[in-house]
Coordinates of C-alpha atoms (C1' of nucleotides) in Angstrom, one line a residue:
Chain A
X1 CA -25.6 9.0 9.5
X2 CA -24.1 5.8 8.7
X3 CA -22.0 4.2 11.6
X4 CA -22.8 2.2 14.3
X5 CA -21.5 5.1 16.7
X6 CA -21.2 3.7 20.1
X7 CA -21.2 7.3 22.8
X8 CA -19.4 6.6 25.7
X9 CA -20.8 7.2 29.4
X10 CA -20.4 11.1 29.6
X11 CA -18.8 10.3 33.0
X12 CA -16.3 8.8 31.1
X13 CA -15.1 11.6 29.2
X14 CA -11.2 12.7 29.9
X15 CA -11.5 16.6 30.6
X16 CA -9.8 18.5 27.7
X17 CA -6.7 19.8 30.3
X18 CA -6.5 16.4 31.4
X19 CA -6.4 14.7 28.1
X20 CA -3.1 13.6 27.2
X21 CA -3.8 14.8 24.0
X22 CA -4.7 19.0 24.4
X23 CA -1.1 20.0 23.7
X24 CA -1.5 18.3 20.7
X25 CA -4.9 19.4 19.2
X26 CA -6.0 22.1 20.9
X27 CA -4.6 26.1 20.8
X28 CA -2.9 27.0 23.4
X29 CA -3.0 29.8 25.9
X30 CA -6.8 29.7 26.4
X31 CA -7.7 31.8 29.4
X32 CA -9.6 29.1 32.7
X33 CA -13.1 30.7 31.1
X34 CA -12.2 29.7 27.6
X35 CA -10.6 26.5 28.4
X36 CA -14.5 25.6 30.2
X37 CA -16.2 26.6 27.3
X38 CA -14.0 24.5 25.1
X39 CA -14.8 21.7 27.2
X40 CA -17.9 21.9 27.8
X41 CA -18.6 22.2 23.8
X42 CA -16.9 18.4 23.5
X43 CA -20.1 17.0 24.3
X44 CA -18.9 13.6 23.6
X45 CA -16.8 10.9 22.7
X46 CA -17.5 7.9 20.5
X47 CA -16.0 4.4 19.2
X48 CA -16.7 3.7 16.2
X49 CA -15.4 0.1 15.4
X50 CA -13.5 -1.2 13.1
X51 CA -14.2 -0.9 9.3
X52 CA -17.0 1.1 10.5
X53 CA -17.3 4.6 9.2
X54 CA -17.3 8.2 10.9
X55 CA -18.8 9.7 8.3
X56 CA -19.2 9.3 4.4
X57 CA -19.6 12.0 1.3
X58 CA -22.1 14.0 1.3
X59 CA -23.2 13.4 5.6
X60 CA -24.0 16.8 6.5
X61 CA -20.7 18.5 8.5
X62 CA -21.6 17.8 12.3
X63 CA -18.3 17.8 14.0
X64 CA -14.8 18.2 14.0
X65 CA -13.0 15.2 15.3
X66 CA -10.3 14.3 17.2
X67 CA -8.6 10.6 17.1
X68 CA -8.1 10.0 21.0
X69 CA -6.8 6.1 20.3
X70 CA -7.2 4.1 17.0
X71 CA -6.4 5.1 13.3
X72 CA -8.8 6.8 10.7
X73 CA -8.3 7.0 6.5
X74 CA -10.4 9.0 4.5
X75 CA -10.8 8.5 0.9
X76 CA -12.6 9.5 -2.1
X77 CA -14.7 6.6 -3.9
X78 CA -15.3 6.7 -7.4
X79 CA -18.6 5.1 -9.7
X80 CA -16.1 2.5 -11.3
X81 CA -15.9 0.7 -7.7
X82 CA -12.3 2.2 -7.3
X83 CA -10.6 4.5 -4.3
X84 CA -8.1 7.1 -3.7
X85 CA -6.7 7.0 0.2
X86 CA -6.0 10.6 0.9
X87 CA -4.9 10.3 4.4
X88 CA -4.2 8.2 7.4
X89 CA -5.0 9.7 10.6
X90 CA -3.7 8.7 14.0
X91 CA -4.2 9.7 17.8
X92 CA -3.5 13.4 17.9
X93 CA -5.2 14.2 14.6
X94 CA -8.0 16.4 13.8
X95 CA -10.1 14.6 10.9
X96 CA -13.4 16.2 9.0
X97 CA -11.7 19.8 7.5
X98 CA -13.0 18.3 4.5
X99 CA -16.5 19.6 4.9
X100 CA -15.9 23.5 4.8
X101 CA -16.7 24.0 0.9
X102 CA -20.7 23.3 1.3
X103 CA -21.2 21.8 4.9
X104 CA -21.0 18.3 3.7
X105 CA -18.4 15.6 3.4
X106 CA -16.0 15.5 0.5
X107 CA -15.0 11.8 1.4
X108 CA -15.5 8.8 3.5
X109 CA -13.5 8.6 7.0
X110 CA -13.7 4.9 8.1
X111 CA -11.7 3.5 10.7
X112 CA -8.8 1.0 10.4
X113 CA -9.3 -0.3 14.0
X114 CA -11.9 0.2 16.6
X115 CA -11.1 3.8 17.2
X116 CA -12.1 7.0 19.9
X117 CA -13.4 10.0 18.6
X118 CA -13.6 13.6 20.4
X119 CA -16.3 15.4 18.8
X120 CA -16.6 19.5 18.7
X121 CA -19.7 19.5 16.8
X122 CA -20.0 22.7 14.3
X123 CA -22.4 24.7 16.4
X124 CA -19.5 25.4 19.1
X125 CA -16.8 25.2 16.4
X126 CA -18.0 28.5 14.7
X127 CA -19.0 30.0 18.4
X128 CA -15.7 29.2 19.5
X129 CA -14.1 30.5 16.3
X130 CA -16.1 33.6 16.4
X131 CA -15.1 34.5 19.9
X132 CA -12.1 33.4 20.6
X133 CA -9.4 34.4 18.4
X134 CA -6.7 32.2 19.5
X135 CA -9.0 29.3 19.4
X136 CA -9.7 30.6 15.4
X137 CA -5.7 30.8 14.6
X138 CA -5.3 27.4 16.3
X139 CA -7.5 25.9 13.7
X140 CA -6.2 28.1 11.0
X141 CA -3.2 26.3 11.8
X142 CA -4.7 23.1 11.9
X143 CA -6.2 23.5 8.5
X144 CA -2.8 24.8 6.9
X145 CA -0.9 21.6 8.2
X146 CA -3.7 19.6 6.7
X147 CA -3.3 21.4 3.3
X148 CA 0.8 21.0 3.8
X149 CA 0.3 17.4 3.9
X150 CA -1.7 17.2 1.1
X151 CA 1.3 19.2 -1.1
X152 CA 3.3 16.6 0.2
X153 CA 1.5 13.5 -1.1
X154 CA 1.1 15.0 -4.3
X155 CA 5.1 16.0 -4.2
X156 CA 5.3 11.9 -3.3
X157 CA 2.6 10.8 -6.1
X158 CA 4.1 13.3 -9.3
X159 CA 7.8 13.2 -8.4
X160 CA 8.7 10.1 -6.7
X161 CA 9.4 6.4 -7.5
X162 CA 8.1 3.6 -6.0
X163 CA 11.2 2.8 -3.6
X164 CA 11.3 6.4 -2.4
X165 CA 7.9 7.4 -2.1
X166 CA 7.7 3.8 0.7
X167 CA 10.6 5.6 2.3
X168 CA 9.6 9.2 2.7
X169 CA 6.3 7.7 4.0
X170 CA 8.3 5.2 6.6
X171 CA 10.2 8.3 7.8
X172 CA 6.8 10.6 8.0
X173 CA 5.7 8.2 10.4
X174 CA 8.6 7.5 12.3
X175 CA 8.8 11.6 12.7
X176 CA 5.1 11.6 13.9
X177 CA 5.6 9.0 16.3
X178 CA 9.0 10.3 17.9
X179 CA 7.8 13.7 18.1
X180 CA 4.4 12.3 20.2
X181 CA 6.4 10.6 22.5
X182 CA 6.4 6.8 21.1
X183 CA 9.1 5.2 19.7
X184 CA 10.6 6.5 16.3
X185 CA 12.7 3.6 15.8
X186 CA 9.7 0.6 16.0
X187 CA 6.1 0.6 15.4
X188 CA 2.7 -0.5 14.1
X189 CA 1.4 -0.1 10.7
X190 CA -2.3 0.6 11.2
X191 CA -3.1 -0.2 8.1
X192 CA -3.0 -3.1 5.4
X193 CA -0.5 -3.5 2.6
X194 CA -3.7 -2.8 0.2
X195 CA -4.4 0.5 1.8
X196 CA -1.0 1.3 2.1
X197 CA -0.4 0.9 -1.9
X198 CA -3.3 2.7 -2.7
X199 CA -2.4 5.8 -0.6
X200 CA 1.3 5.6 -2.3
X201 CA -0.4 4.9 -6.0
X202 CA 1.0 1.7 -6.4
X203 CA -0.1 -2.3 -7.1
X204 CA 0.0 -4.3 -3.6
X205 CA 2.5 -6.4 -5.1
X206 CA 5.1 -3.4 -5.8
X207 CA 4.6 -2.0 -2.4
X208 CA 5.5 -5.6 -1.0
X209 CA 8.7 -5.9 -3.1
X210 CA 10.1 -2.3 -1.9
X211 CA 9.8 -3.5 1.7
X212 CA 11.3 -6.9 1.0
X213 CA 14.0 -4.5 -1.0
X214 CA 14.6 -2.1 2.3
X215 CA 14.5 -5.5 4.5
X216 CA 17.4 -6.9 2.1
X217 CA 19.6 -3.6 2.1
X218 CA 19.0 -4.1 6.1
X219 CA 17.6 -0.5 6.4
X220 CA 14.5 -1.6 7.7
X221 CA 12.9 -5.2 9.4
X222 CA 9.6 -5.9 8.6
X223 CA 7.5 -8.7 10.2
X224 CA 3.9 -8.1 8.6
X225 CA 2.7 -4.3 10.3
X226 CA 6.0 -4.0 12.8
X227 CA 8.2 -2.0 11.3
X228 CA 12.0 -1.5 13.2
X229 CA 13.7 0.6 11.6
X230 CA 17.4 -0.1 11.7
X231 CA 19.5 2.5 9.4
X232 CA 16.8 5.6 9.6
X233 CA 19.6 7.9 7.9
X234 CA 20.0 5.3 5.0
X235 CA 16.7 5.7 5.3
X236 CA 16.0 9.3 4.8
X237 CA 18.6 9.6 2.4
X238 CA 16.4 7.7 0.0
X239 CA 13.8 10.8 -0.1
X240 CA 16.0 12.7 -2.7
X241 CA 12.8 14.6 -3.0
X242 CA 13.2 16.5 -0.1
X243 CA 11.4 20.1 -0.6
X244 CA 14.1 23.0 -1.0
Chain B
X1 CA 9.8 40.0 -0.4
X2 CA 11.3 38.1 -4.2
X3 CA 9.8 39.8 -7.1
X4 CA 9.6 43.2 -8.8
X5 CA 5.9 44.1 -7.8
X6 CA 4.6 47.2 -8.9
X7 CA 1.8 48.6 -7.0
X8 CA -1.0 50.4 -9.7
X9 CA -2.3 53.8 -8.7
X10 CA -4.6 53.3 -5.4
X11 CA -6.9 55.3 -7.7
X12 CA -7.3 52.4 -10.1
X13 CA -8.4 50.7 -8.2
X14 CA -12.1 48.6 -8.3
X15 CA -14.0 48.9 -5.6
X16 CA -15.3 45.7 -4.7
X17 CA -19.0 46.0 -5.4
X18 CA -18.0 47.1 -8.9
X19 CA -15.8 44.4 -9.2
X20 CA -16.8 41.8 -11.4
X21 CA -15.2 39.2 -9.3
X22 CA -16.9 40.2 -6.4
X23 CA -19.5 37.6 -6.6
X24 CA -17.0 35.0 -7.5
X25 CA -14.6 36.0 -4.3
X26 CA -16.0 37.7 -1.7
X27 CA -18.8 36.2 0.6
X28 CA -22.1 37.3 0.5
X29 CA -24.6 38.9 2.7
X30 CA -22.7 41.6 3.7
X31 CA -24.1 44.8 5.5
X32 CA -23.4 48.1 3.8
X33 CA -20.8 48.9 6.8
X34 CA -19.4 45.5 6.1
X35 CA -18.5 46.0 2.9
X36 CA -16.9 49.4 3.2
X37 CA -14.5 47.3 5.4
X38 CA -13.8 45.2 3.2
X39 CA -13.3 47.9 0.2
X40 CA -10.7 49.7 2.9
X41 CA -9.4 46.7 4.0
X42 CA -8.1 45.6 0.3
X43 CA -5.6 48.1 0.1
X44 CA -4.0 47.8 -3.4
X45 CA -3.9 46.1 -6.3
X46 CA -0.5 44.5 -7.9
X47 CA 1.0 43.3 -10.7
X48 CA 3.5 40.4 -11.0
X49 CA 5.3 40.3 -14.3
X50 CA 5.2 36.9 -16.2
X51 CA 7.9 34.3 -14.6
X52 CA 7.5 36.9 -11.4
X53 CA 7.1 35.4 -8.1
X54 CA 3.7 36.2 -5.8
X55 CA 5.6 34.6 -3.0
X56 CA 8.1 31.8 -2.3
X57 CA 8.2 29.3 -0.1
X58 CA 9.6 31.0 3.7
X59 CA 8.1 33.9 3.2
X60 CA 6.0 35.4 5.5
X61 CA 2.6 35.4 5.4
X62 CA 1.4 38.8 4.2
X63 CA -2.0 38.8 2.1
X64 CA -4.5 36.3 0.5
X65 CA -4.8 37.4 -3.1
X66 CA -7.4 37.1 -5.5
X67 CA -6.4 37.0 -9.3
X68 CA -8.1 39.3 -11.1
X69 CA -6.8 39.2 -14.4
X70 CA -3.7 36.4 -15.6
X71 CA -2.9 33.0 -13.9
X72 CA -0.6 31.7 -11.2
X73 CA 0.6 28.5 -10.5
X74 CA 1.8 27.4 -6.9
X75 CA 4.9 24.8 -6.7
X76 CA 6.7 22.5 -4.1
X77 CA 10.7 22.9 -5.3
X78 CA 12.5 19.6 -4.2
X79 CA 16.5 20.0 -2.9
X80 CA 17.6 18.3 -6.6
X81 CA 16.0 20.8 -8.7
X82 CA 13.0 18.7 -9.6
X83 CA 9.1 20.6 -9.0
X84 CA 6.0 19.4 -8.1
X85 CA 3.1 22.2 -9.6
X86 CA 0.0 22.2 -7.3
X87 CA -2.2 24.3 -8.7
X88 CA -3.3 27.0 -11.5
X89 CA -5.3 30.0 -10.4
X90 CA -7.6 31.8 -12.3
X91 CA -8.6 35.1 -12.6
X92 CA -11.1 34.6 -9.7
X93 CA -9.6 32.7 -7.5
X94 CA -7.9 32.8 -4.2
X95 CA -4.3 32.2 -3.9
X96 CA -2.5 32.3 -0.3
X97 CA -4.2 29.8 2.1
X98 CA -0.6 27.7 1.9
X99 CA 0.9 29.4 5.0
X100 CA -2.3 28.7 7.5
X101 CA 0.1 26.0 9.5
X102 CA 2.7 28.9 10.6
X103 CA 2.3 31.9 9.0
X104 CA 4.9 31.3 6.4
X105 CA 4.0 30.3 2.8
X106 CA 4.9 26.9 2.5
X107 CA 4.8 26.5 -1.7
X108 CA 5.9 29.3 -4.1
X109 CA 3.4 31.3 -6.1
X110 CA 4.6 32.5 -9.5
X111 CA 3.0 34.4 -12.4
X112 CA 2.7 32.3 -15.5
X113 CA 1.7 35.5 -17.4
X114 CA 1.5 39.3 -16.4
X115 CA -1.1 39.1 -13.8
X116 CA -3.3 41.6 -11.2
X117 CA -4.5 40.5 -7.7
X118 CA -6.3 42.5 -4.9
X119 CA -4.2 41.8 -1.8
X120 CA -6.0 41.5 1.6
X121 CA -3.5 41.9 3.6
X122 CA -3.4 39.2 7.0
X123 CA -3.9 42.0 9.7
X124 CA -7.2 42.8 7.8
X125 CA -7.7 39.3 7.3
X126 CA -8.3 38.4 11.0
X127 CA -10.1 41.3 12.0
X128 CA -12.7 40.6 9.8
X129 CA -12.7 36.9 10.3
X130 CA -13.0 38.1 14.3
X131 CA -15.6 40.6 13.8
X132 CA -17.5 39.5 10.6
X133 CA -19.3 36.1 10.5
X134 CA -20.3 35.7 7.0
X135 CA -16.8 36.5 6.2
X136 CA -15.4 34.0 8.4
X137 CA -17.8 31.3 7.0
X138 CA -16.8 32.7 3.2
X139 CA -13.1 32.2 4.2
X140 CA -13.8 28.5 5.6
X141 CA -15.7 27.9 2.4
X142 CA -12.9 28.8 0.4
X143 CA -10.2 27.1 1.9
X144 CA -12.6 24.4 2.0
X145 CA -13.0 24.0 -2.2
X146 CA -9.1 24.7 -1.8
X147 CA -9.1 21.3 0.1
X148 CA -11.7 19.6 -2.5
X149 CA -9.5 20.9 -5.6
X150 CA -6.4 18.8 -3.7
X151 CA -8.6 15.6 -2.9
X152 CA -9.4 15.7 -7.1
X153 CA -5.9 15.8 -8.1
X154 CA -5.1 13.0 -5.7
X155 CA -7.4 11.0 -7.3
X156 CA -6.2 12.2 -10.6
X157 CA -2.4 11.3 -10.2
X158 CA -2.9 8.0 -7.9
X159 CA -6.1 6.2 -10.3
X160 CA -6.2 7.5 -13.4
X161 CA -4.4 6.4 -16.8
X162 CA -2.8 9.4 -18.7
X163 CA -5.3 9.7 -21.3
X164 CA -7.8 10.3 -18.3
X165 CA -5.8 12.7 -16.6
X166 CA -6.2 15.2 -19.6
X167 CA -9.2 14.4 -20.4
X168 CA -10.5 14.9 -16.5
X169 CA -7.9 18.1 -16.7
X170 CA -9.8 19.7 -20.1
X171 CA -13.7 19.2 -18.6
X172 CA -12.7 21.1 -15.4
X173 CA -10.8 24.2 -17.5
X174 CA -14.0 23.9 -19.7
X175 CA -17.0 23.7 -17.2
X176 CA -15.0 26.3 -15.1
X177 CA -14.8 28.9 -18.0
X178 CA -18.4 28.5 -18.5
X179 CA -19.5 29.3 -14.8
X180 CA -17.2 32.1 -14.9
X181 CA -19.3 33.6 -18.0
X182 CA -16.7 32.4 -20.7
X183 CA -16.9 30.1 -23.3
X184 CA -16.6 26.3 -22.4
X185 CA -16.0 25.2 -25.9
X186 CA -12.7 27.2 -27.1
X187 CA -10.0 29.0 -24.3
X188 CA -6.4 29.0 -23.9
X189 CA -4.5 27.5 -21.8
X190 CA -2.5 29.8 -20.2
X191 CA 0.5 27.3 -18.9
X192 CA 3.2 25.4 -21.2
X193 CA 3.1 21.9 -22.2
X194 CA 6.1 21.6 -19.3
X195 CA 4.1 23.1 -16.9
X196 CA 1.0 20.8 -17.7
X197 CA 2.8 17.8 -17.9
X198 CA 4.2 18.4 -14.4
X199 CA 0.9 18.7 -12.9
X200 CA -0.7 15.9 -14.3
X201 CA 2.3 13.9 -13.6
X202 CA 3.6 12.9 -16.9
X203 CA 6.3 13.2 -19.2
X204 CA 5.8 16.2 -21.7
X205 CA 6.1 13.9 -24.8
X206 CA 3.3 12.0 -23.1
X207 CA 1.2 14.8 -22.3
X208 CA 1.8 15.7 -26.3
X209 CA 0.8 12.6 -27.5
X210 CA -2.2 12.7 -25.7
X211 CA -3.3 15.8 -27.2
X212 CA -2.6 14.3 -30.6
X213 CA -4.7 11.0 -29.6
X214 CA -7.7 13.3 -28.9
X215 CA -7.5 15.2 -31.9
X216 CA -7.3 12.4 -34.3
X217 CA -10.3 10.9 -32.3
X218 CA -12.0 14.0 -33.8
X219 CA -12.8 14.9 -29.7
X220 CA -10.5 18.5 -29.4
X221 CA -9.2 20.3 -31.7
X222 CA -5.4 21.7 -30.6
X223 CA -3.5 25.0 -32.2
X224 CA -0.8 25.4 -29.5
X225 CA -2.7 26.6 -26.3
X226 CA -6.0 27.5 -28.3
X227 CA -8.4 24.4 -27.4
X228 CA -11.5 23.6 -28.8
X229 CA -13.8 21.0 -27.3
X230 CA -15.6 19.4 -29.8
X231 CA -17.1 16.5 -28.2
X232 CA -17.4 17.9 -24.7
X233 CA -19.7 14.6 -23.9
X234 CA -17.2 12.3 -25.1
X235 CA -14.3 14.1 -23.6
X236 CA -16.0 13.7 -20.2
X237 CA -16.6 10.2 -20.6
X238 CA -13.1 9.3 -21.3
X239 CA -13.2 10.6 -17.1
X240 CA -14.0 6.8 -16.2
X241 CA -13.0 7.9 -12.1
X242 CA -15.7 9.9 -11.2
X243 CA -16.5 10.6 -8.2
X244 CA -19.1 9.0 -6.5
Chain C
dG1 C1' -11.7 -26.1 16.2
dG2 C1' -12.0 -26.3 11.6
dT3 C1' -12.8 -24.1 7.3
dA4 C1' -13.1 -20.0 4.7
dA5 C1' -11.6 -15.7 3.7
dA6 C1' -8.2 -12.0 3.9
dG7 C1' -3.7 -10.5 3.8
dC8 C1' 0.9 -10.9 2.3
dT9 C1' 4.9 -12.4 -0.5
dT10 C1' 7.5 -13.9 -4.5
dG11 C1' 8.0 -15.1 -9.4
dA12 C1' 7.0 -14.6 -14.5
dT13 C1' 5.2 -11.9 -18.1
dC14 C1' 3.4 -7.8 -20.2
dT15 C1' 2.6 -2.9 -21.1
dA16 C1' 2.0 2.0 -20.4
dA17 C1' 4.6 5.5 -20.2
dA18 C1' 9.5 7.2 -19.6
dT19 C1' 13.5 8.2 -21.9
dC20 C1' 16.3 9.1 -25.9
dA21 C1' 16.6 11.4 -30.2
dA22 C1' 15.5 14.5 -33.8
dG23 C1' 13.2 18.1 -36.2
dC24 C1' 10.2 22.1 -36.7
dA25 C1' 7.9 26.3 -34.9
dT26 C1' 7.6 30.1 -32.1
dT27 C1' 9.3 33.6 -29.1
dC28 C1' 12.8 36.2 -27.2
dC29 C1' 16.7 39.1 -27.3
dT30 C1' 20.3 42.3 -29.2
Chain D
dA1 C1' 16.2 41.2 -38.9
dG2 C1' 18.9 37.3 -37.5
dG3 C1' 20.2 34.0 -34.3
dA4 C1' 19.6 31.6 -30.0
dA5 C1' 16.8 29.6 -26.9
dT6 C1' 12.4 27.8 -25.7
dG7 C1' 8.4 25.1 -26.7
dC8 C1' 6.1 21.5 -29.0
dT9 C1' 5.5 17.2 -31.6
dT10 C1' 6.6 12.6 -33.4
dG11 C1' 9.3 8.3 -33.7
dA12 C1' 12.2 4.5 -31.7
dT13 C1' 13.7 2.1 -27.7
dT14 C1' 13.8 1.0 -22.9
dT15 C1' 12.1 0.2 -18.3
dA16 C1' 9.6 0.6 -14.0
dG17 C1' 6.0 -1.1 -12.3
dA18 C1' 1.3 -3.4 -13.4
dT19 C1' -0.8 -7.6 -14.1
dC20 C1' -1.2 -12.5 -13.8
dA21 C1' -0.4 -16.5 -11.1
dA22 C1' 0.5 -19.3 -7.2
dG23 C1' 1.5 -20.4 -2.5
dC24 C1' 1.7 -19.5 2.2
dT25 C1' 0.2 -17.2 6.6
dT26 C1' -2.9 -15.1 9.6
dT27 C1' -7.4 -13.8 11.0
dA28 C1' -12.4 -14.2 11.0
dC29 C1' -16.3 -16.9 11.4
dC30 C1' -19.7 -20.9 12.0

DNA sequence: GGTAAAGCTTGATCTAAATCAAGCATTCCT
DNA sequence: AGGAATGCTTGATTTAGATCAAGCTTTACC
């Protein structure tokens, strides 16, 4: 493995129906016996700190994870020294899906800030999965949203232009974070511009000029990673790209 | 239901352990009883018409399909008519894992020539995912290479230059022809220039010239959809982003 | 606490690829 | 078989965004 992995005290560990985060990650309607087995299959949490990574291609596929607090991108590296960002994930996500082809990584997953991880290493993912069917549809479901966003950033990356594809991103986020209970309207930016441009397949530079561009038309105010966003349907009206 | 499919006489159809795709499609490992399942479970064979739709986007989520003979592409359709094409299938690969997230296909499906699939219909699909591990694991494998193929044309449309993108585009078609038995040096494409173009996120003109730039480097030879490879190692060097 | 290194923005210039335009070949349809 | 529509290629022109360059700010590190 490559990380400095930090496990928490076990004593530590938030109790999946306790965890703010079960509505979010976990199926649903799990019987009090299933629910226990679930739980007692988490058999840990980690940090792993900042720039530090969770896993990288080709780690053998241990877990599934769950980002409890922090952020997590996962990219593909290529021999010429370059990266392709594939995805951002953020408290409420379930990262390492990318695994199920051969048992090992596809990609790297490196984390943007010092970050919490719930693991439900593989062992209990495919005993839960083989006896529990609503716990197998859950991650079904999982696995299709991950797949959906996928579509969508190749949607963003073919179809869009630089101005829109910043927006549609902007509003994705602003989405995610209303619908988890944070503010829609004014947030953080985990990442850096660099990371952001790569992920929207654009120079740093560009990426900097469209946010100076939405600050000007006073649809958005940026200072550095806080983003308010002041006309969100202005906003939204500049994905024309929306899918039918 | 969108398309004119018509449904070939049950008594046409393979069984799976004489078809030829069975090695290609269907896990391995399984027990005599298993596969007699599976056979029963597969309960008939379509075709979709060129231009015919699989599915569209909304539709429920009725089957995974395997292509047994033709091609499919899958699409996102944005609001202003524009399309984003996410993948060709092959005769041997699996089509359907779109509408995991909510049981609803989330892309459309269409044939881009007359075309045969086995349909496994979803009821079947979860019984034995609940009752057969190796065919549970085969599933997750698949959806996983699913997954990979994404991550590749990520990298494809956010890194690469347009001569790369074909070229990167032509050694896939090629090596995948030859591990499915055919030749790797000379195949048709079975998609139009439009339909390539879109995919590899360029204009057609563009995607034309680039043809013509690897023909007059003595590297392909083009006749319309007819390719030869000519320099297969220096076509795959012109793939500079390779992945690590 | 001071210096170095990232990170971000803005401006000037350049270029890869889009768009516009036209013509030829192929397929589709009656 | 004839005509229309679709598909493909090549050339000329334009442009969105990359690259180059510089300065400024924030963060990281002895």
């Amino acid at each position: 493995m490559s990380a400095s992995r930090v496990p928490i005290n076990k004593k530590a560990t938030v109790a999946c129906n306790n965890c703010s985060l079960s509505d979010l990650c976990l199926p649903r309607g799990l019987t009090k016996d299933e629910l226990a087995r679930l739980e007692s299959a988490i058999d840990k949490t980690s940090k792993i700190n900042k720039k530090d990574y969770l896993y990288r291609r080709d780690d053998p596929h241990q877990a599934i994870y769950a980002v409890k607090s922090g952020s997590i991108k996962t990219s593909l590296s290529t021999l010429d020294g370059e990266e392709q960002i594939l995805g951002f994930y953020l408290p409420g996500d379930l990262v390492g899906f990318d695994a199920f082809a051969n048992s090992k990584h596809s990609c790297d997953a490196q984390a943007l800030e010092d970050t919490f991880v719930c693991e439900l290493n593989m062992d209990s993912f495919h005993e839960l999965c083989g006896s529990i069917a609503s716990m197998r549809n859950g991650m079904m479901r999982q696995v299709g949203m991950e797949i959906g966003r996928e579509h969508q950033l190749l949607l963003t990356l073919g179809q869009m232009r630089t101005e829109e594809r910043l927006a549609t991103f902007l509003t994705g986020i602003s989405e995610r974070n209303q619908s988890r209970g944070f503010s829609g309207r004014e947030f953080y930016l985990p990442m850096p511009r660099h990371d952001l441009a790569n992920y929207l397949g654009m120079a740093v530079e560009t990426l900097s000029r469209m946010f100076s561009r939405l600050q000007e038309d006073g649809i958005i105010s940026v200072n550095h990673r806080l983003i308010e966003i002041l006309a969100p349907e202005r906003l939204k009206g500049l994905g024309h790209h929306q899918c039918r």
